[in-house]
Short mmCIF file of C-alpha atoms in Angstrom, two decimals:
data_model
loop_
_atom_site.label_atom_id
_atom_site.label_comp_id
_atom_site.label_asym_id
_atom_site.label_seq_id
_atom_site.Cartn_x
_atom_site.Cartn_y
_atom_site.Cartn_z
CA MET G 1 36.82 105.50 229.76
CA ARG G 2 33.44 106.16 231.40
CA THR G 3 32.41 102.52 231.19
CA SER G 4 35.41 101.23 233.08
CA TYR G 5 34.85 104.04 235.56
CA HIS G 6 31.29 102.94 236.25
CA GLU G 7 32.57 99.41 236.60
CA GLU G 8 34.97 100.67 239.21
CA LEU G 9 32.18 102.37 241.16
CA ASN G 10 30.10 99.22 241.02
CA SER G 11 33.01 97.13 242.19
CA VAL G 12 33.38 99.50 245.18
CA LEU G 13 29.72 99.00 246.08
CA ASP G 14 30.11 95.24 245.67
CA ARG G 15 32.99 95.28 248.12
CA LEU G 16 30.82 97.16 250.59
CA VAL G 17 28.18 94.45 250.27
CA HIS G 18 30.91 91.89 250.97
CA MET G 19 32.01 93.85 254.05
CA ALA G 20 28.41 93.91 255.26
CA GLN G 21 28.29 90.12 254.89
CA LEU G 22 31.44 89.80 256.99
CA ALA G 23 29.97 92.12 259.65
CA GLU G 24 26.80 90.03 259.70
CA THR G 25 28.75 86.81 260.15
CA ALA G 26 30.83 88.46 262.86
CA VAL G 27 27.88 89.59 264.97
CA SER G 28 26.03 86.34 264.40
CA GLU G 29 29.01 84.21 265.46
CA ALA G 30 29.88 86.53 268.36
CA SER G 31 26.31 86.20 269.64
CA VAL G 32 26.42 82.40 269.51
CA ALA G 33 29.82 82.44 271.24
CA LEU G 34 28.37 84.73 273.91
CA LEU G 35 25.16 82.80 274.50
CA THR G 36 26.76 79.34 274.50
CA ALA G 37 30.13 80.25 276.06
CA ASP G 38 31.92 78.86 272.99
CA LEU G 39 35.58 79.83 273.31
CA GLY G 40 36.70 78.61 269.89
CA ARG G 41 33.96 80.55 268.18
CA ALA G 42 34.77 83.69 270.20
CA GLU G 43 38.42 83.45 269.18
CA ALA G 44 37.51 82.97 265.53
CA VAL G 45 35.44 86.17 265.56
CA ILE G 46 38.34 88.08 267.13
CA THR G 47 40.83 86.70 264.61
CA ASP G 48 38.57 87.19 261.60
CA ASP G 49 38.06 90.88 262.47
CA ALA G 50 41.50 91.54 260.97
CA GLU G 51 40.06 90.75 257.53
CA LEU G 52 37.43 93.50 257.82
CA ASP G 53 40.12 95.92 258.98
CA ARG G 54 42.28 94.95 256.01
CA ILE G 55 39.43 95.54 253.56
CA HIS G 56 38.73 98.87 255.29
CA GLU G 57 42.27 99.99 254.57
CA GLU G 58 42.21 98.62 251.02
CA MET G 59 38.89 100.28 250.20
CA GLU G 60 39.82 103.64 251.65
CA TYR G 61 42.91 103.60 249.46
CA LYS G 62 40.84 102.48 246.48
CA CYS G 63 38.28 105.28 246.93
CA LEU G 64 41.05 107.86 247.28
CA SER G 65 42.62 106.58 244.08
CA ILE G 66 39.33 106.96 242.22
CA LEU G 67 38.95 110.49 243.58
CA ALA G 68 42.47 111.34 242.51
CA LEU G 69 42.45 109.74 239.08
CA GLN G 70 38.86 110.29 237.96
CA ALA G 71 37.83 113.56 239.62
CA PRO G 72 34.20 112.42 239.76
CA VAL G 73 31.38 114.94 240.03
CA ALA G 74 27.79 115.03 241.32
CA GLY G 75 26.31 111.58 242.00
CA GLU G 76 29.58 109.78 241.41
CA LEU G 77 31.45 112.02 243.82
CA ARG G 78 28.67 111.45 246.34
CA THR G 79 28.95 107.69 245.91
CA ILE G 80 32.69 107.61 246.48
CA VAL G 81 32.71 109.91 249.47
CA SER G 82 29.78 108.04 251.02
CA ALA G 83 31.53 104.75 250.31
CA ILE G 84 34.51 105.91 252.38
CA ARG G 85 32.14 106.53 255.27
CA VAL G 86 30.27 103.24 254.83
CA VAL G 87 33.56 101.36 254.81
CA PHE G 88 34.37 102.96 258.15
CA GLU G 89 30.95 102.15 259.64
CA LEU G 90 31.17 98.51 258.58
CA ALA G 91 34.68 98.13 259.97
CA ARG G 92 33.46 99.56 263.31
CA MET G 93 30.62 97.02 263.30
CA GLY G 94 33.22 94.27 263.00
CA ASP G 95 35.13 95.80 265.92
CA LEU G 96 31.98 95.80 268.05
CA ALA G 97 31.31 92.14 267.22
CA ALA G 98 34.89 91.41 268.30
CA HIS G 99 34.27 93.33 271.56
CA ILE G 100 31.28 91.08 272.23
CA ALA G 101 33.41 88.00 271.52
CA LYS G 102 36.13 89.31 273.85
CA ILE G 103 33.71 89.47 276.78
CA ALA G 104 32.61 85.89 275.98
CA ARG G 105 36.29 84.85 275.97
CA LEU G 106 37.04 86.74 279.20
CA ARG G 107 34.34 84.92 281.15
CA TYR G 108 34.89 81.46 279.64
CA PRO G 109 34.12 78.73 280.80
CA ALA G 110 31.40 80.72 282.60
CA HIS G 111 28.63 82.44 280.67
CA ALA G 112 29.08 86.20 280.50
CA VAL G 113 25.35 86.80 280.23
CA PRO G 114 23.48 86.25 283.51
CA ALA G 115 20.74 83.63 283.02
CA GLN G 116 17.85 86.09 283.39
CA PHE G 117 19.27 88.25 280.57
CA GLU G 118 19.72 85.44 278.06
CA ALA G 119 16.38 86.00 276.32
CA SER G 120 17.07 89.73 276.09
CA PHE G 121 20.50 89.24 274.50
CA LYS G 122 19.13 86.59 272.18
CA GLU G 123 16.68 89.22 270.95
CA MET G 124 19.45 91.82 270.66
CA ALA G 125 21.44 89.35 268.56
CA GLU G 126 18.45 88.77 266.28
CA ILE G 127 17.93 92.52 265.86
CA ALA G 128 21.63 93.02 265.12
CA ILE G 129 21.52 90.34 262.41
CA GLU G 130 18.29 91.75 260.98
CA ILE G 131 19.57 95.32 260.87
CA ILE G 132 22.86 94.52 259.14
CA ASP G 133 20.97 92.28 256.75
CA VAL G 134 18.55 95.08 255.79
CA ALA G 135 21.48 97.50 255.47
CA ARG G 136 23.33 95.03 253.22
CA VAL G 137 20.33 94.48 250.96
CA SER G 138 19.63 98.22 250.70
CA LEU G 139 23.26 98.68 249.69
CA GLN G 140 23.09 95.81 247.22
CA ASP G 141 19.83 97.00 245.63
CA ARG G 142 20.59 100.77 246.05
CA ASP G 143 17.21 100.78 247.80
CA ALA G 144 16.42 103.88 249.88
CA HIS G 145 13.16 102.33 251.07
CA GLY G 146 14.96 99.50 252.84
CA ALA G 147 17.38 101.97 254.36
CA HIS G 148 14.51 103.93 255.91
CA ARG G 149 13.37 100.78 257.78
CA LEU G 150 16.64 100.67 259.70
CA VAL G 151 15.53 103.43 262.07
CA ASP G 152 12.55 101.36 263.25
CA ILE G 153 14.67 98.27 263.79
CA ASP G 154 17.17 100.39 265.74
CA ALA G 155 14.36 101.69 267.98
CA ARG G 156 13.66 98.11 269.10
CA MET G 157 17.32 97.73 270.07
CA ASP G 158 17.17 100.95 272.11
CA THR G 159 14.04 99.74 273.91
CA LEU G 160 15.71 96.46 274.83
CA ARG G 161 18.72 98.32 276.19
CA ARG G 162 16.50 100.55 278.35
CA GLU G 163 14.74 97.46 279.72
CA GLN G 164 18.08 95.87 280.55
CA PHE G 165 19.08 98.95 282.52
CA GLU G 166 15.80 98.92 284.42
CA SER G 167 16.33 95.26 285.32
CA ILE G 168 19.93 95.72 286.43
CA LEU G 169 19.16 98.74 288.57
CA ALA G 170 15.85 97.56 290.04
CA ASP G 171 15.74 97.18 293.82
CA GLY G 172 16.67 93.65 294.77
CA ALA G 173 17.87 92.75 291.26
CA ASP G 174 19.44 89.30 291.38
CA VAL G 175 22.66 90.17 289.57
CA THR G 176 26.31 90.33 290.55
CA ILE G 177 28.48 93.41 289.99
CA GLU G 178 30.32 91.51 287.25
CA GLY G 179 27.06 90.45 285.64
CA ALA G 180 25.70 93.99 285.71
CA VAL G 181 28.86 95.46 284.18
CA ASP G 182 28.86 92.81 281.44
CA VAL G 183 25.20 93.49 280.66
CA ALA G 184 25.83 97.25 280.52
CA LEU G 185 28.81 96.92 278.17
CA LEU G 186 27.38 94.15 275.97
CA GLY G 187 24.19 96.18 275.66
CA ARG G 188 26.24 99.18 274.61
CA TYR G 189 28.07 97.15 271.93
CA PHE G 190 24.85 95.78 270.43
CA GLU G 191 23.26 99.23 270.56
CA ARG G 192 26.25 100.83 268.80
CA PHE G 193 26.26 98.03 266.21
CA ALA G 194 22.69 98.99 265.31
CA ASP G 195 23.57 102.72 265.28
CA HIS G 196 26.28 102.06 262.71
CA ALA G 197 23.82 100.12 260.54
CA VAL G 198 21.50 103.15 260.63
CA ALA G 199 24.45 105.31 259.58
CA VAL G 200 25.10 102.96 256.64
CA GLY G 201 21.44 103.32 255.68
CA ARG G 202 21.67 107.12 255.77
CA ARG G 203 24.60 107.03 253.39
CA VAL G 204 22.71 104.71 251.08
CA ILE G 205 19.81 107.17 251.07
CA TYR G 206 22.25 109.99 250.40
CA ILE G 207 23.89 108.09 247.54
CA ILE G 208 20.51 107.46 245.94
CA THR G 209 18.72 110.74 246.56
CA GLY G 210 21.47 113.25 247.30
CA GLU G 211 19.46 114.30 250.36
CA VAL G 212 20.18 113.85 254.02
CA PRO G 213 17.19 111.89 255.45
CA GLU G 214 14.70 114.44 256.73
CA GLY G 215 14.18 114.95 260.44
CA GLU G 216 17.13 112.76 261.21
CA ASP G 217 20.14 113.57 263.18
CA TRP G 218 22.81 112.94 260.62
CA PRO G 219 26.01 113.72 262.47
CA ASN G 220 25.17 111.44 265.39
CA ALA G 221 24.59 108.53 263.09
CA MET Y 1 42.59 130.47 241.31
CA ARG Y 2 45.21 128.39 243.15
CA THR Y 3 45.65 131.03 245.86
CA SER Y 4 42.00 131.21 246.78
CA TYR Y 5 41.96 127.39 246.73
CA HIS Y 6 44.78 127.20 249.25
CA GLU Y 7 42.95 129.75 251.34
CA GLU Y 8 39.93 127.46 251.25
CA LEU Y 9 41.99 124.49 252.42
CA ASN Y 10 43.45 126.55 255.23
CA SER Y 11 40.02 127.74 256.28
CA VAL Y 12 38.91 124.08 256.47
CA LEU Y 13 41.83 123.26 258.75
CA ASP Y 14 41.07 126.34 260.87
CA ARG Y 15 37.50 125.14 261.31
CA LEU Y 16 38.84 121.77 262.47
CA VAL Y 17 40.95 123.56 265.07
CA HIS Y 18 37.81 125.37 266.20
CA MET Y 19 35.92 122.06 266.43
CA ALA Y 20 38.77 120.64 268.53
CA GLN Y 21 38.42 123.62 270.88
CA LEU Y 22 34.69 122.93 271.24
CA ALA Y 23 35.39 119.25 271.94
CA GLU Y 24 37.95 120.23 274.58
CA THR Y 25 35.49 122.60 276.28
CA ALA Y 26 32.82 119.89 276.12
CA VAL Y 27 34.88 117.20 277.84
CA SER Y 28 36.28 119.65 280.36
CA GLU Y 29 32.84 120.97 281.31
CA ALA Y 30 31.30 117.48 281.29
CA SER Y 31 34.01 116.30 283.68
CA VAL Y 32 33.38 119.19 286.11
CA ALA Y 33 29.64 118.53 285.89
CA LEU Y 34 30.29 114.85 286.62
CA LEU Y 35 32.69 115.36 289.50
CA THR Y 36 30.72 118.14 291.21
CA ALA Y 37 27.17 116.97 290.33
CA ASP Y 38 26.50 120.29 288.61
CA LEU Y 39 23.19 119.94 286.78
CA GLY Y 40 23.28 123.31 284.97
CA ARG Y 41 26.72 122.58 283.60
CA ALA Y 42 25.70 119.08 282.50
CA GLU Y 43 22.72 120.50 280.63
CA ALA Y 44 24.86 123.15 278.96
CA VAL Y 45 27.23 120.46 277.62
CA ILE Y 46 24.30 118.47 276.26
CA THR Y 47 22.76 121.56 274.61
CA ASP Y 48 26.04 122.85 273.22
CA ASP Y 49 26.74 119.52 271.51
CA ALA Y 50 24.28 120.56 268.79
CA GLU Y 51 26.78 123.23 267.67
CA LEU Y 52 29.49 120.62 267.04
CA ASP Y 53 26.98 118.50 265.14
CA ARG Y 54 25.98 121.52 263.07
CA ILE Y 55 29.61 122.29 262.18
CA HIS Y 56 30.09 118.60 261.35
CA GLU Y 57 27.33 118.81 258.77
CA GLU Y 58 28.51 122.18 257.44
CA MET Y 59 32.12 121.01 257.08
CA GLU Y 60 31.25 117.74 255.42
CA TYR Y 61 29.26 119.69 252.86
CA LYS Y 62 32.09 122.20 252.49
CA CYS Y 63 34.68 119.47 251.88
CA LEU Y 64 32.42 117.77 249.34
CA SER Y 65 32.00 121.07 247.51
CA ILE Y 66 35.75 121.53 247.34
CA LEU Y 67 36.13 118.00 246.01
CA ALA Y 68 33.44 118.63 243.40
CA LEU Y 69 34.54 122.08 242.29
CA GLN Y 70 38.31 121.89 242.54
CA ALA Y 71 39.14 118.25 241.83
CA PRO Y 72 42.20 118.41 244.06
CA VAL Y 73 45.08 115.97 243.61
CA ALA Y 74 47.88 114.49 245.72
CA GLY Y 75 48.44 116.32 249.02
CA GLU Y 76 45.40 118.53 248.63
CA LEU Y 77 43.13 115.57 247.97
CA ARG Y 78 44.64 113.88 251.02
CA THR Y 79 43.94 116.94 253.14
CA ILE Y 80 40.30 117.21 252.14
CA VAL Y 81 39.51 113.53 252.52
CA SER Y 82 41.33 113.42 255.86
CA ALA Y 83 39.46 116.55 256.95
CA ILE Y 84 36.14 114.77 256.37
CA ARG Y 85 37.32 112.02 258.70
CA VAL Y 86 38.68 114.43 261.33
CA VAL Y 87 35.38 116.32 261.33
CA PHE Y 88 33.64 113.04 262.08
CA GLU Y 89 36.06 112.10 264.87
CA LEU Y 90 35.70 115.50 266.56
CA ALA Y 91 31.91 115.39 266.36
CA ARG Y 92 31.99 111.93 267.99
CA MET Y 93 34.18 113.33 270.77
CA GLY Y 94 31.49 115.94 271.42
CA ASP Y 95 28.87 113.17 271.54
CA LEU Y 96 30.93 111.26 274.11
CA ALA Y 97 31.30 114.38 276.29
CA ALA Y 98 27.51 114.74 276.09
CA HIS Y 99 27.12 111.06 277.12
CA ILE Y 100 29.25 111.80 280.21
CA ALA Y 101 27.10 114.85 280.99
CA LYS Y 102 23.94 112.76 280.58
CA ILE Y 103 25.08 110.31 283.26
CA ALA Y 104 25.82 113.29 285.57
CA ARG Y 105 22.31 114.60 284.87
CA LEU Y 106 20.69 111.21 285.37
CA ARG Y 107 22.14 110.80 288.87
CA TYR Y 108 21.67 114.43 290.00
CA PRO Y 109 21.52 115.51 292.84
CA ALA Y 110 23.62 112.44 293.73
CA HIS Y 111 27.16 112.05 292.38
CA ALA Y 112 27.37 109.48 289.58
CA VAL Y 113 30.98 108.65 290.42
CA PRO Y 114 31.34 106.57 293.60
CA ALA Y 115 33.63 108.39 296.08
CA GLN Y 116 36.48 105.90 295.78
CA PHE Y 117 36.61 106.43 291.98
CA GLU Y 118 36.72 110.22 292.09
CA ALA Y 119 40.50 110.45 291.87
CA SER Y 120 40.55 108.00 288.98
CA PHE Y 121 37.96 109.95 286.96
CA LYS Y 122 39.68 113.24 287.79
CA GLU Y 123 42.78 111.74 286.17
CA MET Y 124 40.76 110.47 283.19
CA ALA Y 125 39.36 113.98 282.74
CA GLU Y 126 42.88 115.46 282.81
CA ILE Y 127 44.08 112.94 280.23
CA ALA Y 128 41.05 113.65 278.01
CA ILE Y 129 41.77 117.39 278.11
CA GLU Y 130 45.48 116.82 277.48
CA ILE Y 131 44.91 114.49 274.53
CA ILE Y 132 42.44 116.75 272.71
CA ASP Y 133 44.74 119.69 273.40
CA VAL Y 134 47.73 117.91 271.84
CA ALA Y 135 45.56 116.83 268.90
CA ARG Y 136 44.35 120.40 268.40
CA VAL Y 137 47.86 121.87 268.47
CA SER Y 138 49.18 119.20 266.08
CA LEU Y 139 46.32 120.11 263.74
CA GLN Y 140 46.97 123.84 264.15
CA ASP Y 141 50.74 123.54 263.57
CA ARG Y 142 50.46 120.65 261.04
CA ASP Y 143 52.90 118.91 263.43
CA ALA Y 144 53.31 115.15 263.00
CA HIS Y 145 55.60 114.97 266.04
CA GLY Y 146 52.83 116.14 268.37
CA ALA Y 147 50.43 113.70 266.78
CA HIS Y 148 52.77 110.79 267.53
CA ARG Y 149 52.60 111.64 271.28
CA LEU Y 150 48.87 110.93 271.33
CA VAL Y 151 49.40 107.17 271.42
CA ASP Y 152 51.35 107.44 274.68
CA ILE Y 153 48.72 109.64 276.29
CA ASP Y 154 46.05 107.18 275.18
CA ALA Y 155 47.96 104.31 276.80
CA ARG Y 156 47.61 106.06 280.18
CA MET Y 157 43.85 106.24 279.66
CA ASP Y 158 43.72 102.52 278.87
CA THR Y 159 45.69 101.70 282.03
CA LEU Y 160 43.29 103.73 284.17
CA ARG Y 161 40.35 101.93 282.66
CA ARG Y 162 41.90 98.53 283.38
CA GLU Y 163 42.51 99.59 287.00
CA GLN Y 164 38.90 100.71 287.34
CA PHE Y 165 37.71 97.30 286.17
CA GLU Y 166 39.99 95.54 288.63
CA SER Y 167 38.58 97.70 291.45
CA ILE Y 168 34.95 97.18 290.52
CA LEU Y 169 35.30 93.43 290.15
CA ALA Y 170 37.59 92.81 293.15
CA ASP Y 171 36.17 90.55 295.87
CA GLY Y 172 34.41 92.64 298.47
CA ALA Y 173 34.52 95.81 296.36
CA ASP Y 174 32.51 98.49 298.16
CA VAL Y 175 30.40 99.55 295.20
CA THR Y 176 26.72 99.33 294.32
CA ILE Y 177 25.44 97.82 291.08
CA GLU Y 178 24.49 101.29 289.89
CA GLY Y 179 27.93 102.66 290.80
CA ALA Y 180 29.68 99.80 289.01
CA VAL Y 181 27.60 100.25 285.85
CA ASP Y 182 28.24 104.01 285.85
CA VAL Y 183 31.99 103.46 286.30
CA ALA Y 184 32.03 100.91 283.46
CA LEU Y 185 30.16 103.20 281.03
CA LEU Y 186 31.88 106.45 282.02
CA GLY Y 187 35.23 104.70 281.69
CA ARG Y 188 34.20 103.51 278.24
CA TYR Y 189 33.24 107.06 277.15
CA PHE Y 190 36.53 108.57 278.34
CA GLU Y 191 38.47 105.73 276.72
CA ARG Y 192 36.65 106.22 273.39
CA PHE Y 193 37.20 109.98 273.61
CA ALA Y 194 40.94 109.34 273.74
CA ASP Y 195 40.74 106.78 270.91
CA HIS Y 196 39.15 109.40 268.66
CA ALA Y 197 41.92 111.88 269.52
CA VAL Y 198 44.46 109.26 268.43
CA ALA Y 199 42.50 108.85 265.18
CA VAL Y 200 42.66 112.62 264.62
CA GLY Y 201 46.42 112.46 265.16
CA ARG Y 202 46.77 109.66 262.62
CA ARG Y 203 44.97 111.76 260.02
CA VAL Y 204 47.24 114.71 260.81
CA ILE Y 205 50.27 112.48 260.27
CA TYR Y 206 48.73 111.26 257.03
CA ILE Y 207 48.01 114.81 255.83
CA ILE Y 208 51.61 115.84 256.52
CA THR Y 209 53.53 112.75 255.43
CA GLY Y 210 51.14 110.85 253.17
CA GLU Y 211 51.98 107.73 255.17
CA VAL Y 212 49.85 105.71 257.55
CA PRO Y 213 51.76 105.71 260.87
CA GLU Y 214 53.95 102.64 260.92
CA GLY Y 215 53.12 99.70 263.14
CA GLU Y 216 49.77 101.22 263.96
CA ASP Y 217 46.41 99.77 263.51
CA TRP Y 218 44.81 102.40 261.33
CA PRO Y 219 41.31 101.07 260.81
CA ASN Y 220 40.66 100.64 264.53
CA ALA Y 221 41.60 104.21 265.28
#
């Protein structure tokens, strides 16, 4: 039954790719909702997050069943156990997109993002879409090289967040308390979104090579 | 070799209890550092977090080895796979305590918490210590009843966080931009700390009963 077993493993990885697509749509739509104060779009992101959570549950159960029924070893064991973790990371990315949409909804009809931070959040949104896209492709192609790029993309997100903090806290910054709090939390959600994509990449590298990426801080992924 | 296998499982659970103790110390010390602007204590929390991360890595490897070598089934499989998740949750709790300590360090010698929020964060700290303590005991005693209590403790944390937001954003709130941003982020870290404790509790319930807690939103744990 090894053939059907490999098919099962491949179908797990395909589902992860599907989850990554959903997470990408979620953060893309949440960003548009945020930057255009689009209530309907914000609500759709929040509602659709349930689908990612459902797949999370389904896939965790599926991976456990494979572990129980097939007792995989070596690379196959590594794939399944890493898949459980990737499923979790992708579901969290959906949650973070929903958090972004919830702030958009909370401030509607006003814009949550203060005008002078619009360009910065537009760039964060682009980085978020890029990073989940690279993570998805590396998962799809079982490509460790792509996964290694995620760290560099993430560094750009971290830089943007630092700049946002400097702007908010600068003397005479033209921002309200509410605006500053929204910027701080939205920045955190985008930053965490990217962190989870890096964690996905690490698991992809681990699936492919069996090695934890060198010089990287695995547990904090 | 079933006896030595059970001993191995028990030693995994004992290590989780130890991790929970480290996470409790971390959040307790981080809270004191935060509320008393104690730089040395803040730095100790940040440094000590590496130990939790190290155990995270060690335990994940250990659990994978058990999966590979023993091919556990049913309840034992459930225990090992849940342990991998609990290890992750506890390591994240350590990271969040370190985040709290980093804000204390950043504002030193000033106090990060604005005076009028001291009582609120003191209560958050107490809830954080209580919730990890209950999670640890439920893990130690394999006690699903204790784990069910975590949701109620978490609800108190969520209420506090809502109240903090209302205070920051109230008209004429006597708070600086920096103070408001610190309150928003610190509140988020304490809230997430409690969320992870609830997730630990859910895994304990799952280990004991084999059932996902009813009416609860597993994937968002």
